[in-house]
Amino acid sequence: MRIGELAARAGTTTRTLRYYESRGLLSVRRAQNGYRSYDEGDLRLLRQIRTLQDFGFDLEETRPFVECLRAGHPQGDTCPASLDVYRRKLAELDALIGDLRAVRAEIGVRLASAGGEEPLCELEGPKL
């Protein structure tokens, strides 16, 4: 398929695809007429990248998943390097959640000291 079809099927733009190519995440193959040529494997790579980016992964963090797919694995998250990225991302999210809980607690204290009621936290459930 050509670049426009791939972009449409992946829900992105041709400009984005060219950027991914420049970063080495998407391989460029040329047909005899000089047009870029892609296949279903490229679409799988793009879907993996897009899903990870939707989860908050930056583009460089998607590289091990792409390399895993290119190595012939049916899923991009079955290789050790991909699993390492998952572990780092979970640790990062856990730290952010901890930071947010601390900020929420401080705001609750300030609200209570200002004479308001402390709101319930959806993450913690009702206080007994």
C-alpha positions as a Markdown table, in Angstrom:
| # | Residue | x | y | z |
|---|---|---|---|---|
| 1 | Met | 0.0 | 0.0 | 0.0 |
| 2 | Arg | 1.1 | 3.6 | -0.5 |
| 3 | Ile | 1.7 | 6.1 | 2.2 |
| 4 | Gly | -1.7 | 7.8 | 2.0 |
| 5 | Glu | -3.5 | 4.5 | 2.4 |
| 6 | Leu | -1.3 | 3.5 | 5.3 |
| 7 | Ala | -1.9 | 6.8 | 7.0 |
| 8 | Ala | -5.7 | 6.5 | 6.6 |
| 9 | Arg | -5.8 | 2.9 | 7.9 |
| 10 | Ala | -3.6 | 3.8 | 10.9 |
| 11 | Gly | -5.6 | 7.0 | 11.7 |
| 12 | Thr | -2.6 | 9.3 | 11.3 |
| 13 | Thr | -1.0 | 11.6 | 8.7 |
| 14 | Thr | 1.5 | 11.1 | 6.0 |
| 15 | Arg | 3.7 | 13.7 | 7.7 |
| 16 | Thr | 3.7 | 11.6 | 10.9 |
| 17 | Leu | 4.7 | 8.5 | 8.9 |
| 18 | Arg | 7.6 | 10.4 | 7.4 |
| 19 | Tyr | 8.6 | 11.5 | 10.8 |
| 20 | Tyr | 8.5 | 7.9 | 12.1 |
| 21 | Glu | 10.7 | 6.9 | 9.1 |
| 22 | Ser | 13.2 | 9.7 | 9.9 |
| 23 | Arg | 13.4 | 8.3 | 13.5 |
| 24 | Gly | 13.9 | 4.7 | 12.2 |
| 25 | Leu | 10.7 | 3.4 | 13.6 |
| 26 | Leu | 9.1 | 2.7 | 10.2 |
| 27 | Ser | 11.1 | 1.3 | 7.3 |
| 28 | Val | 11.1 | 2.8 | 3.9 |
| 29 | Arg | 10.7 | 0.6 | 0.9 |
| 30 | Arg | 10.3 | 1.9 | -2.6 |
| 31 | Ala | 8.2 | 0.4 | -5.4 |
| 32 | Gln | 9.7 | 0.4 | -8.9 |
| 33 | Asn | 7.8 | 3.6 | -9.6 |
| 34 | Gly | 9.6 | 5.3 | -6.6 |
| 35 | Tyr | 6.6 | 5.5 | -4.4 |
| 36 | Arg | 6.9 | 4.4 | -0.8 |
| 37 | Ser | 5.5 | 0.9 | -0.3 |
| 38 | Tyr | 4.1 | -0.6 | 2.9 |
| 39 | Asp | 2.4 | -3.8 | 4.0 |
| 40 | Glu | 0.3 | -5.2 | 6.9 |
| 41 | Gly | 3.4 | -5.5 | 9.1 |
| 42 | Asp | 3.9 | -1.8 | 8.9 |
| 43 | Leu | 0.3 | -1.2 | 9.9 |
| 44 | Arg | 0.8 | -3.5 | 12.9 |
| 45 | Leu | 3.9 | -1.4 | 13.9 |
| 46 | Leu | 2.0 | 1.8 | 13.6 |
| 47 | Arg | -0.9 | 0.5 | 15.7 |
| 48 | Gln | 1.5 | -0.6 | 18.4 |
| 49 | Ile | 3.2 | 2.9 | 18.4 |
| 50 | Arg | -0.2 | 4.7 | 18.5 |
| 51 | Thr | -1.5 | 2.5 | 21.3 |
| 52 | Leu | 1.6 | 3.1 | 23.4 |
| 53 | Gln | 1.5 | 6.8 | 22.8 |
| 54 | Asp | -2.2 | 6.8 | 23.8 |
| 55 | Phe | -1.0 | 5.3 | 27.1 |
| 56 | Gly | 1.5 | 8.1 | 27.6 |
| 57 | Phe | 4.7 | 6.5 | 26.2 |
| 58 | Asp | 7.0 | 8.9 | 24.4 |
| 59 | Leu | 8.1 | 7.9 | 20.9 |
| 60 | Glu | 11.5 | 6.6 | 21.9 |
| 61 | Glu | 9.8 | 4.4 | 24.5 |
| 62 | Thr | 8.0 | 2.6 | 21.7 |
| 63 | Arg | 11.2 | 1.5 | 20.0 |
| 64 | Pro | 11.7 | -1.8 | 21.8 |
| 65 | Phe | 8.1 | -2.8 | 21.0 |
| 66 | Val | 8.7 | -2.0 | 17.3 |
| 67 | Glu | 12.0 | -3.9 | 17.3 |
| 68 | Cys | 10.2 | -6.9 | 18.9 |
| 69 | Leu | 7.6 | -6.9 | 16.2 |
| 70 | Arg | 10.3 | -6.6 | 13.5 |
| 71 | Ala | 12.1 | -9.6 | 15.0 |
| 72 | Gly | 9.0 | -11.7 | 14.2 |
| 73 | His | 7.2 | -11.8 | 17.5 |
| 74 | Pro | 3.4 | -11.7 | 17.2 |
| 75 | Gln | 3.1 | -9.1 | 19.9 |
| 76 | Gly | 5.5 | -6.2 | 20.5 |
| 77 | Asp | 5.4 | -6.6 | 24.2 |
| 78 | Thr | 6.8 | -10.1 | 24.5 |
| 79 | Cys | 10.5 | -9.2 | 24.4 |
| 80 | Pro | 12.6 | -8.5 | 27.5 |
| 81 | Ala | 13.4 | -4.9 | 26.4 |
| 82 | Ser | 9.6 | -4.2 | 26.0 |
| 83 | Leu | 8.9 | -5.6 | 29.4 |
| 84 | Asp | 11.6 | -3.4 | 30.9 |
| 85 | Val | 9.9 | -0.4 | 29.3 |
| 86 | Tyr | 6.6 | -1.5 | 30.9 |
| 87 | Arg | 8.3 | -1.8 | 34.3 |
| 88 | Arg | 9.8 | 1.6 | 34.1 |
| 89 | Lys | 6.5 | 3.2 | 33.0 |
| 90 | Leu | 4.7 | 1.5 | 35.9 |
| 91 | Ala | 7.3 | 2.8 | 38.3 |
| 92 | Glu | 6.9 | 6.3 | 36.8 |
| 93 | Leu | 3.1 | 6.1 | 37.1 |
| 94 | Asp | 3.3 | 4.9 | 40.7 |
| 95 | Ala | 5.6 | 7.8 | 41.6 |
| 96 | Leu | 3.1 | 10.3 | 39.9 |
| 97 | Ile | 0.2 | 8.7 | 41.8 |
| 98 | Gly | 2.1 | 9.1 | 45.0 |
| 99 | Asp | 2.9 | 12.7 | 44.3 |
| 100 | Leu | -0.8 | 13.4 | 43.4 |
| 101 | Arg | -2.0 | 11.8 | 46.6 |
| 102 | Ala | 0.4 | 13.9 | 48.6 |
| 103 | Val | -0.8 | 17.1 | 46.9 |
| 104 | Arg | -4.4 | 16.0 | 47.4 |
| 105 | Ala | -3.8 | 15.4 | 51.1 |
| 106 | Glu | -2.2 | 18.9 | 51.5 |
| 107 | Ile | -5.0 | 20.6 | 49.7 |
| 108 | Gly | -7.5 | 18.7 | 51.9 |
| 109 | Val | -5.7 | 19.9 | 55.0 |
| 110 | Arg | -5.7 | 23.5 | 53.8 |
| 111 | Leu | -9.4 | 23.3 | 52.9 |
| 112 | Ala | -10.2 | 21.9 | 56.4 |
| 113 | Ser | -8.1 | 24.6 | 58.1 |
| 114 | Ala | -9.9 | 27.3 | 56.0 |
| 115 | Gly | -13.3 | 26.1 | 57.4 |
| 116 | Gly | -14.4 | 24.0 | 54.5 |
| 117 | Glu | -15.0 | 20.3 | 54.4 |
| 118 | Glu | -12.4 | 18.0 | 53.0 |
| 119 | Pro | -13.9 | 16.3 | 49.8 |
| 120 | Leu | -13.9 | 12.6 | 49.4 |
| 121 | Cys | -11.1 | 11.2 | 47.3 |
| 122 | Glu | -12.3 | 8.9 | 44.5 |
| 123 | Leu | -9.0 | 7.0 | 44.7 |
| 124 | Glu | -9.3 | 6.3 | 48.5 |
| 125 | Gly | -13.0 | 5.8 | 49.0 |
| 126 | Pro | -15.0 | 7.2 | 51.9 |
| 127 | Lys | -13.3 | 8.0 | 55.2 |
| 128 | Leu | -14.6 | 6.2 | 58.2 |
